[in-house]
C-alpha cells in the first residue's frame, strides 16, 4: 500500500498496529474515520451496483474494505504490491493478488470491474506522478460506465485536537526508529504529516488537501467525471465518486 518508501516488512508491521489501534479505539477520531469511510464506500456500492458486479480495492493492505464487500455478497477482489499483505489477506479467505499499481495492468484485469476503491487516503501518500499512474490504472481496471471511489483527507476540517491526535496516531503506527520523528508540515501549498530521518529526509508522508485543491487535481484525470464529493461524518475527509466516461 505505502511501500513507495517503507520496506515490505516494516509496512506490514504498521498495518498490524493500525488495525489494533482502530479496533481498540485508542485514537477515537481515527476509529470514527475508519468506520465512516467503510459506511460511505458500502452505501455507494449498494446504490450504484448490482450484486453481480465485481469490485476491486487498489492497495488492499489488510483487506478491511474487501472483507466488507465479501460479507455483502459482492464479487470482491483486491491487490497490493506488498507480498506480506497478499499472503495475509489470502489467509483471511480474501481474493487478493500481487500487483504494483505503478506498472502495467495485465490484460486479464482490464475493464473487468464495475467499481474500484482507493481508501484511507492511500492515493495521497504518494507523489503526484505516482498518483497519476494509479488513476491511469484505475481507468484500465474499470469497465466503461463503472465507478472509482476515493477517500481523501481534508486539510480544512482539522481542529487543534484532531491534529494532535493524528500526530499521536502516526507516531504510534509508524513507530519511528531512533532519530526519526513524525511532524505536521505546511509549506503554504501543501499540508499534511510526514516522517523524517535524522538528516531531515522525508521517509513517508500523507498529504491533506482542501476541496479546491482536490477538485483541481481531479479535473486533470482523463476518462473520469467527478459525480460527487461528500464530507464524511467525521469531518476530516471526503468521499469522492467518479465515473469512467470514455
PDB file of C-alpha atoms in Angstrom:
ATOM      1  CA  UNK A   1       0.000   0.000   0.000  1.00  0.00           C
ATOM      2  CA  UNK A   2       2.549   2.572   1.064  1.00  0.00           C
ATOM      3  CA  UNK A   3       5.569   0.522   0.036  1.00  0.00           C
ATOM      4  CA  UNK A   4       6.717   3.502  -2.062  1.00  0.00           C
ATOM      5  CA  UNK A   5       9.225   4.349   0.678  1.00  0.00           C
ATOM      6  CA  UNK A   6       8.953   1.863   3.516  1.00  0.00           C
ATOM      7  CA  UNK A   7      10.152  -1.737   3.291  1.00  0.00           C
ATOM      8  CA  UNK A   8       7.580  -4.528   2.942  1.00  0.00           C
ATOM      9  CA  UNK A   9       8.127  -5.968   6.420  1.00  0.00           C
ATOM     10  CA  UNK A  10       8.008  -2.517   8.021  1.00  0.00           C
ATOM     11  CA  UNK A  11       4.811  -1.694   6.134  1.00  0.00           C
ATOM     12  CA  UNK A  12       3.160  -4.882   7.365  1.00  0.00           C
ATOM     13  CA  UNK A  13       4.091  -4.082  10.974  1.00  0.00           C
ATOM     14  CA  UNK A  14       2.500  -0.663  10.526  1.00  0.00           C
ATOM     15  CA  UNK A  15      -0.797  -2.178   9.445  1.00  0.00           C
ATOM     16  CA  UNK A  16      -0.829  -4.605  12.337  1.00  0.00           C
ATOM     17  CA  UNK A  17      -0.525  -1.651  14.721  1.00  0.00           C
ATOM     18  CA  UNK A  18      -3.096   0.336  12.716  1.00  0.00           C
ATOM     19  CA  UNK A  19      -5.702  -2.432  12.964  1.00  0.00           C
ATOM     20  CA  UNK A  20      -5.012  -2.799  16.682  1.00  0.00           C
ATOM     21  CA  UNK A  21      -5.389   0.949  17.284  1.00  0.00           C
ATOM     22  CA  UNK A  22      -8.655   1.148  15.317  1.00  0.00           C
ATOM     23  CA  UNK A  23     -10.138  -1.942  16.962  1.00  0.00           C
ATOM     24  CA  UNK A  24      -9.247  -0.785  20.482  1.00  0.00           C
ATOM     25  CA  UNK A  25     -10.426   2.794  19.837  1.00  0.00           C
ATOM     26  CA  UNK A  26      -7.040   4.059  21.021  1.00  0.00           C
ATOM     27  CA  UNK A  27      -7.473   7.118  18.817  1.00  0.00           C
ATOM     28  CA  UNK A  28     -11.244   7.850  18.691  1.00  0.00           C
ATOM     29  CA  UNK A  29     -11.135  10.301  15.797  1.00  0.00           C
ATOM     30  CA  UNK A  30      -9.284   7.830  13.579  1.00  0.00           C
ATOM     31  CA  UNK A  31     -11.587   4.969  14.593  1.00  0.00           C
ATOM     32  CA  UNK A  32     -14.575   7.139  13.656  1.00  0.00           C
ATOM     33  CA  UNK A  33     -12.929   7.984  10.338  1.00  0.00           C
ATOM     34  CA  UNK A  34     -12.310   4.300   9.558  1.00  0.00           C
ATOM     35  CA  UNK A  35     -15.942   3.463  10.343  1.00  0.00           C
ATOM     36  CA  UNK A  36     -17.254   6.415   8.316  1.00  0.00           C
ATOM     37  CA  UNK A  37     -15.239   5.569   5.222  1.00  0.00           C
ATOM     38  CA  UNK A  38     -16.451   1.959   5.235  1.00  0.00           C
ATOM     39  CA  UNK A  39     -20.019   3.231   5.619  1.00  0.00           C
ATOM     40  CA  UNK A  40     -19.587   5.643   2.689  1.00  0.00           C
ATOM     41  CA  UNK A  41     -17.977   3.039   0.408  1.00  0.00           C
ATOM     42  CA  UNK A  42     -20.585   0.369   1.188  1.00  0.00           C
ATOM     43  CA  UNK A  43     -23.526   2.757   0.710  1.00  0.00           C
ATOM     44  CA  UNK A  44     -22.091   3.878  -2.633  1.00  0.00           C
ATOM     45  CA  UNK A  45     -21.824   0.264  -3.797  1.00  0.00           C
ATOM     46  CA  UNK A  46     -25.377  -0.547  -2.673  1.00  0.00           C
ATOM     47  CA  UNK A  47     -26.763   2.458  -4.557  1.00  0.00           C
ATOM     48  CA  UNK A  48     -24.795   2.124  -7.793  1.00  0.00           C
ATOM     49  CA  UNK A  49     -24.075  -1.593  -8.227  1.00  0.00           C
ATOM     50  CA  UNK A  50     -25.875  -4.890  -8.749  1.00  0.00           C
ATOM     51  CA  UNK A  51     -24.848  -7.842  -6.589  1.00  0.00           C
ATOM     52  CA  UNK A  52     -23.189  -9.496  -9.604  1.00  0.00           C
ATOM     53  CA  UNK A  53     -20.882  -6.506 -10.233  1.00  0.00           C
ATOM     54  CA  UNK A  54     -17.196  -7.029  -9.450  1.00  0.00           C
ATOM     55  CA  UNK A  55     -15.392  -4.686  -7.036  1.00  0.00           C
ATOM     56  CA  UNK A  56     -11.641  -4.257  -6.583  1.00  0.00           C
ATOM     57  CA  UNK A  57      -9.670  -2.384  -3.938  1.00  0.00           C
ATOM     58  CA  UNK A  58      -6.391  -0.844  -5.042  1.00  0.00           C
ATOM     59  CA  UNK A  59      -3.701  -1.065  -2.362  1.00  0.00           C
ATOM     60  CA  UNK A  60      -5.707  -3.516  -0.304  1.00  0.00           C
ATOM     61  CA  UNK A  61      -3.492  -3.546   2.791  1.00  0.00           C
ATOM     62  CA  UNK A  62      -5.033  -5.792   5.429  1.00  0.00           C
ATOM     63  CA  UNK A  63      -8.190  -6.350   3.366  1.00  0.00           C
ATOM     64  CA  UNK A  64     -10.540  -4.299   5.531  1.00  0.00           C
ATOM     65  CA  UNK A  65     -12.648  -2.997   2.618  1.00  0.00           C
ATOM     66  CA  UNK A  66     -12.644  -6.217   0.575  1.00  0.00           C
ATOM     67  CA  UNK A  67     -13.801  -8.106   3.656  1.00  0.00           C
ATOM     68  CA  UNK A  68     -16.850  -5.828   3.997  1.00  0.00           C
ATOM     69  CA  UNK A  69     -17.832  -6.295   0.361  1.00  0.00           C
ATOM     70  CA  UNK A  70     -17.435 -10.052   0.612  1.00  0.00           C
ATOM     71  CA  UNK A  71     -19.800 -10.106   3.609  1.00  0.00           C
ATOM     72  CA  UNK A  72     -22.375  -8.257   1.485  1.00  0.00           C
ATOM     73  CA  UNK A  73     -22.132 -10.833  -1.287  1.00  0.00           C
ATOM     74  CA  UNK A  74     -20.354  -8.779  -3.958  1.00  0.00           C
ATOM     75  CA  UNK A  75     -17.647 -10.497  -6.066  1.00  0.00           C
ATOM     76  CA  UNK A  76     -14.753  -8.761  -4.277  1.00  0.00           C
ATOM     77  CA  UNK A  77     -11.069  -8.567  -5.129  1.00  0.00           C
ATOM     78  CA  UNK A  78      -8.015  -6.603  -4.144  1.00  0.00           C
ATOM     79  CA  UNK A  79      -4.383  -6.168  -4.992  1.00  0.00           C
ATOM     80  CA  UNK A  80      -1.266  -4.881  -3.291  1.00  0.00           C
ATOM     81  CA  UNK A  81       2.387  -4.543  -4.228  1.00  0.00           C
ATOM     82  CA  UNK A  82       3.352  -5.991  -0.845  1.00  0.00           C
ATOM     83  CA  UNK A  83       3.549  -9.830  -0.706  1.00  0.00           C
ATOM     84  CA  UNK A  84       3.107  -9.709   3.086  1.00  0.00           C
ATOM     85  CA  UNK A  85      -0.377  -8.229   2.658  1.00  0.00           C
ATOM     86  CA  UNK A  86      -1.327 -10.545  -0.186  1.00  0.00           C
ATOM     87  CA  UNK A  87      -0.471 -13.601   1.899  1.00  0.00           C
ATOM     88  CA  UNK A  88      -2.194 -12.132   4.978  1.00  0.00           C
ATOM     89  CA  UNK A  89      -5.407 -11.467   3.030  1.00  0.00           C
ATOM     90  CA  UNK A  90      -5.392 -14.912   1.428  1.00  0.00           C
ATOM     91  CA  UNK A  91      -5.178 -16.463   4.888  1.00  0.00           C
ATOM     92  CA  UNK A  92      -8.311 -14.470   5.760  1.00  0.00           C
ATOM     93  CA  UNK A  93     -10.106 -16.060   2.808  1.00  0.00           C
ATOM     94  CA  UNK A  94      -9.957 -12.963   0.586  1.00  0.00           C
ATOM     95  CA  UNK A  95      -9.332 -12.977  -3.171  1.00  0.00           C
ATOM     96  CA  UNK A  96      -6.232 -10.780  -3.344  1.00  0.00           C
ATOM     97  CA  UNK A  97      -3.333 -10.820  -5.794  1.00  0.00           C
ATOM     98  CA  UNK A  98       0.098  -9.224  -6.135  1.00  0.00           C
ATOM     99  CA  UNK A  99       0.277  -6.204  -8.430  1.00  0.00           C
ATOM    100  CA  UNK A 100       2.243  -2.953  -8.485  1.00  0.00           C
ATOM    101  CA  UNK A 101      -0.213  -0.174  -9.341  1.00  0.00           C
ATOM    102  CA  UNK A 102       2.617   1.919 -10.808  1.00  0.00           C
ATOM    103  CA  UNK A 103       3.258  -0.693 -13.514  1.00  0.00           C
ATOM    104  CA  UNK A 104       1.129  -2.119 -16.332  1.00  0.00           C
ATOM    105  CA  UNK A 105      -2.183  -3.793 -15.581  1.00  0.00           C
ATOM    106  CA  UNK A 106      -2.317  -7.266 -17.114  1.00  0.00           C
ATOM    107  CA  UNK A 107      -4.854  -7.987 -19.858  1.00  0.00           C
ATOM    108  CA  UNK A 108      -6.877 -10.355 -17.659  1.00  0.00           C
ATOM    109  CA  UNK A 109      -7.784  -7.480 -15.302  1.00  0.00           C
ATOM    110  CA  UNK A 110      -8.545  -4.738 -17.836  1.00  0.00           C
ATOM    111  CA  UNK A 111     -12.154  -3.487 -17.950  1.00  0.00           C
ATOM    112  CA  UNK A 112     -13.166  -6.280 -15.574  1.00  0.00           C
ATOM    113  CA  UNK A 113     -14.509  -4.366 -12.568  1.00  0.00           C
ATOM    114  CA  UNK A 114     -17.584  -2.203 -12.064  1.00  0.00           C
ATOM    115  CA  UNK A 115     -16.051  -0.355  -9.102  1.00  0.00           C
ATOM    116  CA  UNK A 116     -12.519   0.341  -7.883  1.00  0.00           C
ATOM    117  CA  UNK A 117     -11.810   1.694  -4.398  1.00  0.00           C
ATOM    118  CA  UNK A 118      -8.821   3.596  -3.004  1.00  0.00           C
ATOM    119  CA  UNK A 119      -9.342   4.005   0.740  1.00  0.00           C
ATOM    120  CA  UNK A 120      -7.670   5.582   3.803  1.00  0.00           C
ATOM    121  CA  UNK A 121      -6.056   8.469   1.886  1.00  0.00           C
ATOM    122  CA  UNK A 122      -3.732   5.932   0.213  1.00  0.00           C
ATOM    123  CA  UNK A 123      -3.618   7.897  -3.043  1.00  0.00           C
ATOM    124  CA  UNK A 124      -2.222  10.959  -1.294  1.00  0.00           C
ATOM    125  CA  UNK A 125       0.540   9.009   0.429  1.00  0.00           C
ATOM    126  CA  UNK A 126       2.338   9.185  -2.934  1.00  0.00           C
ATOM    127  CA  UNK A 127       3.892  11.949  -5.070  1.00  0.00           C
ATOM    128  CA  UNK A 128       1.737  13.451  -7.820  1.00  0.00           C
ATOM    129  CA  UNK A 129       3.411  11.448 -10.611  1.00  0.00           C
ATOM    130  CA  UNK A 130       2.617   8.181  -8.793  1.00  0.00           C
ATOM    131  CA  UNK A 131      -0.945   9.343  -8.118  1.00  0.00           C
ATOM    132  CA  UNK A 132      -1.382   9.929 -11.844  1.00  0.00           C
ATOM    133  CA  UNK A 133      -0.268   6.350 -12.554  1.00  0.00           C
ATOM    134  CA  UNK A 134      -2.735   4.967 -10.009  1.00  0.00           C
ATOM    135  CA  UNK A 135      -5.576   6.845 -11.703  1.00  0.00           C
ATOM    136  CA  UNK A 136      -4.443   5.608 -15.112  1.00  0.00           C
ATOM    137  CA  UNK A 137      -4.506   2.024 -13.858  1.00  0.00           C
ATOM    138  CA  UNK A 138      -7.877   2.540 -12.183  1.00  0.00           C
ATOM    139  CA  UNK A 139      -9.131   3.560 -15.620  1.00  0.00           C
ATOM    140  CA  UNK A 140      -7.729   0.316 -17.076  1.00  0.00           C
ATOM    141  CA  UNK A 141      -9.350  -1.829 -14.392  1.00  0.00           C
ATOM    142  CA  UNK A 142     -12.843  -0.304 -14.532  1.00  0.00           C
ATOM    143  CA  UNK A 143     -15.379  -1.158 -17.227  1.00  0.00           C
ATOM    144  CA  UNK A 144     -16.995   1.699 -19.173  1.00  0.00           C
ATOM    145  CA  UNK A 145     -19.638   3.389 -17.024  1.00  0.00           C
ATOM    146  CA  UNK A 146     -18.076   1.961 -13.852  1.00  0.00           C
ATOM    147  CA  UNK A 147     -17.098   3.870 -10.744  1.00  0.00           C
ATOM    148  CA  UNK A 148     -13.985   4.905  -8.836  1.00  0.00           C
ATOM    149  CA  UNK A 149     -14.406   5.658  -5.119  1.00  0.00           C
ATOM    150  CA  UNK A 150     -11.611   7.520  -3.342  1.00  0.00           C
ATOM    151  CA  UNK A 151     -11.308   8.576   0.303  1.00  0.00           C
ATOM    152  CA  UNK A 152      -9.086  11.625   0.898  1.00  0.00           C
ATOM    153  CA  UNK A 153      -8.230  13.643   3.998  1.00  0.00           C
ATOM    154  CA  UNK A 154      -9.418  17.242   4.097  1.00  0.00           C
ATOM    155  CA  UNK A 155      -6.991  19.937   5.253  1.00  0.00           C
ATOM    156  CA  UNK A 156      -9.881  22.274   6.083  1.00  0.00           C
ATOM    157  CA  UNK A 157     -11.615  20.340   8.840  1.00  0.00           C
ATOM    158  CA  UNK A 158      -8.844  19.586  11.352  1.00  0.00           C
ATOM    159  CA  UNK A 159      -9.148  21.249  14.753  1.00  0.00           C
ATOM    160  CA  UNK A 160      -6.091  21.500  17.013  1.00  0.00           C
ATOM    161  CA  UNK A 161      -7.221  18.431  18.961  1.00  0.00           C
ATOM    162  CA  UNK A 162      -7.669  16.468  15.715  1.00  0.00           C
ATOM    163  CA  UNK A 163      -4.197  17.454  14.513  1.00  0.00           C
ATOM    164  CA  UNK A 164      -2.703  16.418  17.864  1.00  0.00           C
ATOM    165  CA  UNK A 165      -4.423  13.019  17.708  1.00  0.00           C
ATOM    166  CA  UNK A 166      -3.297  12.430  14.124  1.00  0.00           C
ATOM    167  CA  UNK A 167       0.330  13.082  15.064  1.00  0.00           C
ATOM    168  CA  UNK A 168      -0.022  10.689  18.010  1.00  0.00           C
ATOM    169  CA  UNK A 169      -1.748   8.103  15.776  1.00  0.00           C
ATOM    170  CA  UNK A 170       1.029   8.105  13.186  1.00  0.00           C
ATOM    171  CA  UNK A 171       3.681   8.241  15.882  1.00  0.00           C
ATOM    172  CA  UNK A 172       2.156   5.021  17.208  1.00  0.00           C
ATOM    173  CA  UNK A 173       1.553   3.155  13.935  1.00  0.00           C
ATOM    174  CA  UNK A 174       4.788   4.201  12.216  1.00  0.00           C
ATOM    175  CA  UNK A 175       6.857   3.519  15.343  1.00  0.00           C
ATOM    176  CA  UNK A 176       9.770   5.651  14.051  1.00  0.00           C
ATOM    177  CA  UNK A 177      13.298   4.276  14.510  1.00  0.00           C
ATOM    178  CA  UNK A 178      15.724   6.153  16.755  1.00  0.00           C
ATOM    179  CA  UNK A 179      16.481   9.547  15.243  1.00  0.00           C
ATOM    180  CA  UNK A 180      13.262   9.623  13.205  1.00  0.00           C
ATOM    181  CA  UNK A 181      10.289  11.841  14.034  1.00  0.00           C
ATOM    182  CA  UNK A 182       6.709  12.454  12.899  1.00  0.00           C
ATOM    183  CA  UNK A 183       5.670  16.060  12.282  1.00  0.00           C
ATOM    184  CA  UNK A 184       2.984  18.237  10.720  1.00  0.00           C
ATOM    185  CA  UNK A 185       4.147  20.186   7.672  1.00  0.00           C
ATOM    186  CA  UNK A 186       2.568  23.198   5.983  1.00  0.00           C
ATOM    187  CA  UNK A 187       4.527  24.962   3.248  1.00  0.00           C
ATOM    188  CA  UNK A 188       1.660  27.184   2.121  1.00  0.00           C
ATOM    189  CA  UNK A 189       0.771  24.961  -0.832  1.00  0.00           C
ATOM    190  CA  UNK A 190       0.746  21.511   0.761  1.00  0.00           C
ATOM    191  CA  UNK A 191      -0.178  20.400   4.245  1.00  0.00           C
ATOM    192  CA  UNK A 192      -0.024  17.030   5.956  1.00  0.00           C
ATOM    193  CA  UNK A 193       2.106  14.796   8.091  1.00  0.00           C
ATOM    194  CA  UNK A 194       5.497  13.295   7.388  1.00  0.00           C
ATOM    195  CA  UNK A 195       8.203  11.157   8.947  1.00  0.00           C
ATOM    196  CA  UNK A 196      11.760  12.467   8.802  1.00  0.00           C
ATOM    197  CA  UNK A 197      15.066  10.775   9.479  1.00  0.00           C
ATOM    198  CA  UNK A 198      17.972  12.313  11.377  1.00  0.00           C
ATOM    199  CA  UNK A 199      19.083  14.155   8.216  1.00  0.00           C
ATOM    200  CA  UNK A 200      15.613  15.668   7.706  1.00  0.00           C
ATOM    201  CA  UNK A 201      14.967  13.491   4.653  1.00  0.00           C
ATOM    202  CA  UNK A 202      11.307  12.573   4.165  1.00  0.00           C
ATOM    203  CA  UNK A 203      10.766   8.824   4.590  1.00  0.00           C
ATOM    204  CA  UNK A 204       6.956   8.799   4.458  1.00  0.00           C
ATOM    205  CA  UNK A 205       4.206  11.370   4.046  1.00  0.00           C
ATOM    206  CA  UNK A 206       0.444  11.811   3.939  1.00  0.00           C
ATOM    207  CA  UNK A 207      -0.966  14.881   2.180  1.00  0.00           C
ATOM    208  CA  UNK A 208      -4.123  16.708   3.267  1.00  0.00           C
ATOM    209  CA  UNK A 209      -5.771  18.879   0.622  1.00  0.00           C
ATOM    210  CA  UNK A 210      -8.637  21.351   0.705  1.00  0.00           C
ATOM    211  CA  UNK A 211     -11.663  20.889  -1.535  1.00  0.00           C
ATOM    212  CA  UNK A 212     -10.446  23.361  -4.154  1.00  0.00           C
ATOM    213  CA  UNK A 213      -7.044  21.642  -4.425  1.00  0.00           C
ATOM    214  CA  UNK A 214      -8.644  18.218  -4.733  1.00  0.00           C
ATOM    215  CA  UNK A 215     -11.078  19.331  -7.424  1.00  0.00           C
ATOM    216  CA  UNK A 216      -8.235  20.978  -9.349  1.00  0.00           C
ATOM    217  CA  UNK A 217      -6.244  17.731  -9.412  1.00  0.00           C
ATOM    218  CA  UNK A 218      -9.287  15.584 -10.211  1.00  0.00           C
ATOM    219  CA  UNK A 219     -10.009  17.800 -13.233  1.00  0.00           C
ATOM    220  CA  UNK A 220      -6.736  16.559 -14.751  1.00  0.00           C
ATOM    221  CA  UNK A 221      -7.700  12.874 -14.514  1.00  0.00           C
ATOM    222  CA  UNK A 222      -8.568  11.800 -18.048  1.00  0.00           C
ATOM    223  CA  UNK A 223     -11.506   9.490 -18.640  1.00  0.00           C
ATOM    224  CA  UNK A 224     -13.371  10.242 -15.399  1.00  0.00           C
ATOM    225  CA  UNK A 225     -16.184  12.597 -14.400  1.00  0.00           C
ATOM    226  CA  UNK A 226     -16.498  13.617 -10.750  1.00  0.00           C
ATOM    227  CA  UNK A 227     -20.070  12.756  -9.722  1.00  0.00           C
ATOM    228  CA  UNK A 228     -19.898  13.741  -6.057  1.00  0.00           C
ATOM    229  CA  UNK A 229     -17.551  14.869  -3.311  1.00  0.00           C
ATOM    230  CA  UNK A 230     -19.085  14.324   0.122  1.00  0.00           C
ATOM    231  CA  UNK A 231     -17.674  15.214   3.568  1.00  0.00           C
ATOM    232  CA  UNK A 232     -17.686  12.163   5.837  1.00  0.00           C
ATOM    233  CA  UNK A 233     -19.460  12.435   9.198  1.00  0.00           C
ATOM    234  CA  UNK A 234     -16.099  12.552  10.994  1.00  0.00           C
ATOM    235  CA  UNK A 235     -15.456  15.859   9.140  1.00  0.00           C
ATOM    236  CA  UNK A 236     -11.797  15.125   8.423  1.00  0.00           C
ATOM    237  CA  UNK A 237     -12.169  13.507   4.996  1.00  0.00           C
ATOM    238  CA  UNK A 238     -14.089  13.490   1.726  1.00  0.00           C
ATOM    239  CA  UNK A 239     -15.596  10.557  -0.115  1.00  0.00           C
ATOM    240  CA  UNK A 240     -15.374  11.017  -3.889  1.00  0.00           C
ATOM    241  CA  UNK A 241     -17.294   9.105  -6.545  1.00  0.00           C
ATOM    242  CA  UNK A 242     -16.064   9.301 -10.145  1.00  0.00           C
ATOM    243  CA  UNK A 243     -17.418   7.589 -13.257  1.00  0.00           C
ATOM    244  CA  UNK A 244     -15.469   6.239 -16.220  1.00  0.00           C
ATOM    245  CA  UNK A 245     -16.869   8.021 -19.268  1.00  0.00           C
ATOM    246  CA  UNK A 246     -14.629   7.172 -22.233  1.00  0.00           C
TER     247      UNK A 246
END
